[in-house]
Tab-separated table of C-alpha atoms in Angstrom:
chain	number	residue	atom	x	y	z
A	1	MET	CA	0.000	0.000	0.000
A	2	ALA	CA	1.045	3.587	-0.411
A	3	ASP	CA	0.584	4.230	3.305
A	4	GLU	CA	4.222	3.695	4.198
A	5	GLY	CA	5.198	7.345	4.187
A	6	VAL	CA	2.340	8.606	6.374
A	7	HIS	CA	3.524	9.725	9.787
A	8	TYR	CA	1.237	11.398	12.260
A	9	SER	CA	1.738	13.338	15.450
A	10	ALA	CA	-0.722	15.350	17.484
A	11	ASP	CA	-0.739	17.613	20.508
A	12	HIS	CA	-2.537	16.027	23.445
A	13	VAL	CA	-3.607	17.662	26.690
A	14	LEU	CA	-4.608	15.767	29.814
A	15	GLU	CA	-6.093	18.010	32.454
A	16	TYR	CA	-7.817	17.506	35.813
A	17	PRO	CA	-9.327	20.659	37.382
A	18	TYR	CA	-9.004	19.421	40.969
A	19	VAL	CA	-10.062	21.470	43.965
A	20	ARG	CA	-9.134	19.912	47.282
A	21	SER	CA	-9.907	20.604	50.930
A	22	VAL	CA	-6.791	21.574	52.841
A	23	GLY	CA	-7.679	20.823	56.477
A	24	PRO	CA	-7.106	23.092	59.486
A	25	THR	CA	-3.281	22.993	59.535
A	26	VAL	CA	-2.468	23.697	55.898
A	27	GLY	CA	-5.582	25.896	55.933
A	28	ALA	CA	-3.996	28.063	58.633
A	29	PHE	CA	-0.852	28.422	56.515
A	30	LEU	CA	-2.806	29.366	53.375
A	31	THR	CA	-5.053	31.736	55.355
A	32	GLY	CA	-1.871	33.384	56.628
A	33	LEU	CA	-0.487	33.797	53.115
A	34	ARG	CA	-3.758	35.302	51.941
A	35	ASP	CA	-3.576	37.740	54.861
A	36	GLY	CA	0.030	38.607	53.993
A	37	LYS	CA	1.905	36.725	56.714
A	38	VAL	CA	3.664	33.427	57.290
A	39	VAL	CA	2.760	30.950	60.006
A	40	GLY	CA	4.268	27.693	61.195
A	41	ILE	CA	3.240	25.096	63.726
A	42	ARG	CA	4.854	23.893	66.930
A	43	GLY	CA	5.991	20.281	66.928
A	44	THR	CA	7.627	17.964	69.431
A	45	GLY	CA	10.060	19.739	71.773
A	46	GLY	CA	8.797	23.148	70.726
A	47	ARG	CA	10.481	23.333	67.346
A	48	VAL	CA	8.577	25.338	64.723
A	49	ILE	CA	7.781	23.676	61.407
A	50	VAL	CA	7.202	25.803	58.268
A	51	PRO	CA	5.222	25.076	56.192
A	52	PRO	CA	3.125	23.515	58.949
A	53	THR	CA	2.537	19.769	58.951
A	54	GLU	CA	-0.291	17.936	60.695
A	55	TYR	CA	2.160	15.687	62.521
A	56	ASP	CA	5.738	16.136	63.711
A	57	PRO	CA	7.723	14.464	60.934
A	58	ASP	CA	10.198	12.906	63.404
A	59	THR	CA	7.969	11.702	66.233
A	60	GLY	CA	4.572	11.444	64.593
A	61	ASP	CA	3.062	13.474	67.442
A	62	GLU	CA	0.148	15.689	66.552
A	63	THR	CA	1.121	19.326	66.126
A	64	THR	CA	-0.954	22.011	67.796
A	65	ASP	CA	-0.021	25.667	68.127
A	66	VAL	CA	0.017	27.870	65.076
A	67	VAL	CA	2.751	30.524	65.453
A	68	ASP	CA	3.724	33.551	63.375
A	69	VAL	CA	7.207	33.442	61.841
A	70	GLY	CA	9.305	35.766	59.646
A	71	PRO	CA	8.564	37.555	57.484
A	72	GLU	CA	12.335	37.707	57.001
A	73	GLY	CA	14.486	34.614	56.924
A	74	VAL	CA	17.829	33.168	55.902
A	75	VAL	CA	18.718	31.133	52.824
A	76	THR	CA	19.891	27.675	53.897
A	77	SER	CA	20.433	26.222	50.407
A	78	TRP	CA	19.754	27.151	46.800
A	79	SER	CA	19.953	26.034	43.188
A	80	TRP	CA	20.362	28.310	40.166
A	81	VAL	CA	18.014	28.009	37.172
A	82	PRO	CA	19.564	29.851	34.191
A	83	ARG	CA	16.904	28.826	31.671
A	84	PRO	CA	13.421	28.475	33.232
A	85	ARG	CA	11.072	25.872	31.786
A	86	PRO	CA	7.517	26.875	30.744
A	87	LYS	CA	5.970	25.661	34.003
A	88	HIS	CA	8.471	27.266	36.342
A	89	PRO	CA	6.974	30.010	38.541
A	90	LEU	CA	9.259	32.629	36.979
A	91	GLN	CA	10.203	33.006	33.345
A	92	THR	CA	13.435	34.898	33.993
A	93	PRO	CA	16.562	33.325	35.558
A	94	PHE	CA	16.009	32.583	39.230
A	95	ALA	CA	17.160	30.517	42.169
A	96	TRP	CA	15.169	27.883	43.992
A	97	ILE	CA	15.864	28.761	47.600
A	98	LEU	CA	15.250	27.070	50.917
A	99	VAL	CA	14.359	29.783	53.432
A	100	ARG	CA	14.380	29.343	57.188
A	101	PHE	CA	12.067	32.053	58.460
A	102	ASP	CA	13.029	33.887	61.632
A	103	GLY	CA	11.488	31.877	64.467
A	104	ALA	CA	11.317	28.666	62.422
A	105	ASP	CA	13.395	25.492	62.647
A	106	THR	CA	12.739	24.084	59.181
A	107	SER	CA	13.124	25.489	55.682
A	108	PHE	CA	10.571	26.504	53.088
A	109	LEU	CA	11.020	26.209	49.303
A	110	HIS	CA	10.399	29.209	47.093
A	111	VAL	CA	12.012	31.274	44.339
A	112	MET	CA	14.200	34.339	44.119
A	113	PRO	CA	14.894	36.098	40.824
A	114	ALA	CA	18.421	37.424	40.338
A	115	SER	CA	20.611	38.556	37.467
A	116	GLY	CA	23.124	35.785	38.185
A	117	PRO	CA	24.079	33.061	40.671
A	118	ASP	CA	26.651	35.382	42.268
A	119	GLU	CA	23.724	37.330	43.732
A	120	VAL	CA	22.581	34.294	45.725
A	121	ALA	CA	24.372	32.846	48.742
A	122	THR	CA	23.694	30.490	51.600
A	123	GLY	CA	23.252	32.587	54.720
A	124	MET	CA	21.891	35.692	52.976
A	125	ARG	CA	18.834	37.351	54.468
A	126	VAL	CA	15.664	37.518	52.394
A	127	ARG	CA	12.024	38.487	52.699
A	128	PRO	CA	8.891	37.462	50.790
A	129	GLU	CA	7.337	39.797	48.242
A	130	PHE	CA	3.574	39.248	48.495
A	131	ALA	CA	1.066	39.716	45.672
A	132	PRO	CA	-1.268	42.728	46.130
A	133	GLU	CA	-3.932	41.974	48.749
A	134	ALA	CA	-6.781	41.915	46.225
A	135	GLU	CA	-4.979	39.198	44.216
A	136	ARG	CA	-4.161	36.865	47.122
A	137	VAL	CA	-6.311	33.727	47.289
A	138	GLY	CA	-4.693	31.452	49.889
A	139	HIS	CA	-2.034	29.713	47.799
A	140	VAL	CA	1.762	29.452	47.920
A	141	ASN	CA	1.834	31.728	44.884
A	142	ASP	CA	0.486	34.524	47.102
A	143	ILE	CA	4.213	34.964	47.702
A	144	LEU	CA	5.401	36.127	44.294
A	145	HIS	CA	9.069	35.534	45.103
A	146	PHE	CA	11.732	36.441	47.652
A	147	VAL	CA	14.046	39.457	47.600
A	148	ALA	CA	17.356	40.108	49.327
A	149	VAL	CA	17.210	42.229	52.466
A	150	GLY	CA	19.691	45.096	52.727
A	151	GLY	CA	21.732	44.872	49.574
A	152	GLY	CA	21.905	41.145	48.932
A	153	ALA	CA	24.726	38.609	49.173
B	1	MET	CA	-10.033	39.410	57.998
B	2	SER	CA	-12.210	37.208	55.842
B	3	GLU	CA	-13.078	33.545	56.337
B	4	PRO	CA	-10.312	30.932	56.785
B	5	VAL	CA	-9.048	29.207	53.645
B	6	THR	CA	-10.467	25.666	53.451
B	7	MET	CA	-10.097	24.764	49.774
B	8	MET	CA	-7.317	25.017	47.245
B	9	ALA	CA	-7.394	24.749	43.455
B	10	ALA	CA	-4.826	22.146	42.479
B	11	PRO	CA	-5.250	21.619	38.741
B	12	MET	CA	-3.100	19.018	37.023
B	13	ARG	CA	-2.169	19.397	33.398
B	14	LEU	CA	0.002	17.353	31.090
B	15	ASP	CA	0.523	18.479	27.508
B	16	TYR	CA	2.499	16.306	25.184
B	17	VAL	CA	2.966	15.297	21.556
B	18	PHE	CA	1.539	11.900	20.664
B	19	THR	CA	3.204	9.981	17.827
B	20	PRO	CA	1.207	6.877	16.859
B	21	GLY	CA	4.027	5.138	15.008
B	22	VAL	CA	3.935	3.058	11.822
B	23	ALA	CA	1.232	0.474	12.652
B	24	GLN	CA	-1.283	2.830	14.214
B	25	GLY	CA	-0.415	5.376	11.532
B	26	LYS	CA	-1.690	2.916	8.918
B	27	ASN	CA	-4.985	2.548	10.798
B	28	MET	CA	-5.303	6.321	11.081
B	29	HIS	CA	-4.535	6.809	7.403
B	30	GLY	CA	-7.456	4.473	6.686
B	31	LEU	CA	-9.771	6.455	8.967
B	32	GLU	CA	-8.690	9.588	7.119
B	33	ARG	CA	-9.935	7.950	3.902
B	34	GLY	CA	-13.138	6.580	5.440
B	35	VAL	CA	-11.930	2.966	5.444
B	36	PHE	CA	-11.311	0.525	8.299
B	37	ILE	CA	-7.857	-1.028	8.111
B	38	GLY	CA	-6.994	-4.477	9.396
B	39	GLN	CA	-3.551	-6.019	9.757
B	40	ARG	CA	-3.134	-9.752	9.197
B	41	CYS	CA	-0.784	-12.007	11.138
B	42	PRO	CA	1.342	-14.005	8.643
B	43	LYS	CA	1.318	-17.005	10.992
B	44	CYS	CA	-2.182	-17.425	12.466
B	45	LYS	CA	-3.850	-15.412	9.676
B	46	LYS	CA	-5.995	-13.461	12.150
B	47	VAL	CA	-6.888	-9.909	11.132
B	48	TYR	CA	-6.570	-7.296	13.853
B	49	THR	CA	-8.463	-4.028	13.781
B	50	LEU	CA	-6.668	-1.014	15.279
B	51	SER	CA	-3.569	-3.234	15.348
B	52	ARG	CA	-0.499	-2.104	17.232
B	53	GLY	CA	1.649	-3.762	14.577
B	54	SER	CA	2.281	-7.210	16.005
B	55	CYS	CA	0.272	-10.358	16.665
B	56	PRO	CA	-0.280	-10.782	20.416
B	57	THR	CA	-0.367	-14.572	19.994
B	58	ASP	CA	2.590	-15.137	17.682
B	59	GLY	CA	4.665	-12.046	18.408
B	60	VAL	CA	5.396	-11.375	14.735
B	61	PRO	CA	4.766	-8.174	12.749
B	62	THR	CA	1.306	-7.897	11.169
B	63	ASP	CA	2.671	-6.611	7.887
B	64	GLU	CA	-0.232	-7.397	5.574
B	65	ILE	CA	-2.724	-4.560	5.268
B	66	VAL	CA	-6.379	-5.483	4.692
B	67	GLU	CA	-9.201	-3.096	3.898
B	68	LEU	CA	-12.162	-4.179	5.992
B	69	SER	CA	-15.877	-4.026	5.408
B	70	ASN	CA	-17.997	-1.082	6.541
B	71	THR	CA	-20.404	-3.553	8.169
B	72	GLY	CA	-20.112	-5.730	11.234
B	73	THR	CA	-21.848	-7.487	14.107
B	74	VAL	CA	-22.568	-6.350	17.655
B	75	THR	CA	-20.966	-9.001	19.868
B	76	THR	CA	-21.879	-7.430	23.199
B	77	TYR	CA	-23.049	-4.043	24.436
B	78	CYS	CA	-23.756	-1.709	27.329
B	79	VAL	CA	-26.605	0.779	27.652
B	80	VAL	CA	-25.396	3.908	29.420
B	81	ASN	CA	-28.071	5.471	31.646
B	82	VAL	CA	-26.007	7.217	34.312
B	83	PRO	CA	-25.008	10.841	33.719
B	84	PHE	CA	-21.343	11.700	34.314
B	85	ALA	CA	-18.959	14.656	34.025
B	86	GLY	CA	-17.884	15.318	30.466
B	87	GLN	CA	-20.803	13.414	28.950
B	88	SER	CA	-21.398	14.572	25.375
B	89	ILE	CA	-24.094	12.175	24.107
B	90	GLU	CA	-27.749	12.246	25.115
B	91	LEU	CA	-28.792	9.447	27.521
B	92	PRO	CA	-29.562	6.627	27.208
B	93	TYR	CA	-27.023	5.551	24.604
B	94	ILE	CA	-25.427	2.292	23.554
B	95	CYS	CA	-21.763	1.325	23.594
B	96	ALA	CA	-21.116	-1.903	21.743
B	97	GLN	CA	-18.271	-4.173	20.795
B	98	ILE	CA	-18.337	-4.387	17.008
B	99	LEU	CA	-16.744	-7.186	15.009
B	100	LEU	CA	-16.242	-5.928	11.465
B	101	ASP	CA	-16.764	-8.470	8.694
B	102	GLY	CA	-13.371	-9.950	7.868
B	103	ALA	CA	-11.834	-9.039	11.238
B	104	ASN	CA	-10.857	-11.267	14.151
B	105	LEU	CA	-10.914	-8.581	16.812
B	106	SER	CA	-13.772	-6.341	17.916
B	107	PHE	CA	-13.578	-2.740	19.081
B	108	MET	CA	-15.911	-0.384	20.916
B	109	GLY	CA	-18.287	1.866	19.020
B	110	LEU	CA	-21.332	4.042	19.573
B	111	ILE	CA	-24.678	2.689	18.304
B	112	GLN	CA	-27.400	5.131	17.194
B	113	GLU	CA	-30.660	5.064	15.211
B	114	ILE	CA	-32.088	2.253	17.332
B	115	PRO	CA	-34.010	2.536	20.642
B	116	ALA	CA	-31.819	1.456	23.569
B	117	GLY	CA	-34.362	-1.254	24.431
B	118	GLU	CA	-33.951	-2.939	21.039
B	119	ILE	CA	-30.169	-3.420	21.081
B	120	ARG	CA	-29.107	-7.077	21.038
B	121	MET	CA	-26.164	-9.372	20.488
B	122	GLY	CA	-25.815	-10.310	16.832
B	123	LEU	CA	-27.314	-7.052	15.518
B	124	ARG	CA	-25.884	-6.238	12.093
B	125	VAL	CA	-24.580	-2.669	11.842
B	126	GLU	CA	-22.796	-0.310	9.469
B	127	ALA	CA	-20.495	2.616	10.115
B	128	VAL	CA	-21.722	6.159	9.509
B	129	TRP	CA	-18.807	8.430	8.686
B	130	VAL	CA	-18.540	12.184	8.975
B	131	PRO	CA	-18.809	14.117	5.663
B	132	PRO	CA	-15.728	13.585	3.397
B	133	ASP	CA	-14.320	17.051	4.048
B	134	GLU	CA	-14.371	16.378	7.810
B	135	LEU	CA	-12.550	13.045	7.689
B	136	GLY	CA	-9.355	12.970	9.727
B	137	PRO	CA	-6.811	10.481	11.112
B	138	THR	CA	-8.973	9.775	14.156
B	139	MET	CA	-11.793	7.481	15.333
B	140	ALA	CA	-13.886	10.667	15.440
B	141	SER	CA	-14.178	10.175	11.649
B	142	VAL	CA	-16.706	7.451	12.515
B	143	LYS	CA	-19.837	9.236	13.753
B	144	TYR	CA	-21.484	6.044	14.968
B	145	PHE	CA	-22.795	2.662	13.860
B	146	ARG	CA	-26.433	1.984	12.980
B	147	PRO	CA	-28.494	-1.099	12.087
B	148	ASN	CA	-28.020	-1.968	8.411
B	149	GLY	CA	-31.258	-3.930	8.054
B	150	GLU	CA	-29.726	-7.384	7.640
B	151	PRO	CA	-31.028	-10.304	9.726
B	152	ASP	CA	-29.177	-10.833	13.014
B	153	ALA	CA	-25.967	-12.835	12.833
B	154	ALA	CA	-26.078	-16.365	14.269
B	155	PHE	CA	-24.384	-16.704	17.663
B	156	GLU	CA	-21.928	-19.261	16.219
B	157	THR	CA	-20.486	-16.600	13.890
B	158	TYR	CA	-19.229	-14.401	16.727
B	159	LYS	CA	-19.097	-16.632	19.817
B	160	GLU	CA	-15.286	-16.781	19.601
B	161	TYR	CA	-15.074	-13.005	19.940
B	162	LEU	CA	-16.821	-12.354	23.253
């Protein structure tokens, strides 16, 4: 048959428009973000976990007290992204950063745009840049990105 | 402050390029021309519709291309009565396994132009295609199957395909 040379390809999209309930602990965190602040939760021995978990990850004990942290924090680790992919939160070069908020004992993953990796350093102080109040919905993207505090690395 | 946040939108999305490959490409080229394509196993001589290019029994390529009939037999069926998200066809409707004449494998198709209560095993049907200018390399080229007026097929003719 003359079919031999026919080659097809097609764009496919698979999409699930999920909405999920978040529960009281993650709900407290997202409510905080919507209201322009960051909260953690107190785990075993008093350490503060951010973002809050429903159980202490080491002991399995239930966590209880929601506590305010930050808004400033310190970068504990980072990774430079010179060429963002289409689904990255920023479309200009940026660093994935782990931030330990002031008053917290664990680190939180977010992004910080910069003109090069020499502007990012472990130990530098940063703060979150929130979306305008009217645009915040209770989602991690309510923090647009982080910025260096006081002149950067 | 407004109410606490209790819900979060968490959409999932995967976009990708699908490449059907040589065997499925042949089937799709047939659909684009308004013809069902079968592929025959050189060893057991069975003809597979919508073949993936090899015989699942003998493990050899199904190289021989066969143009199949536009008519076939309903081997089994399901009447859909329950509404669901994304439903695009009016209820109730019939999904049937259709064994095309000359094929040794059935596939699922939509049955129309018959009341749901009259569907039965052995019903003889024919494919209704979209207009020629709407044909494409997709099963959507087949609008549905409908009764073709022939007497029902005897059970013996399709009992091996249930």
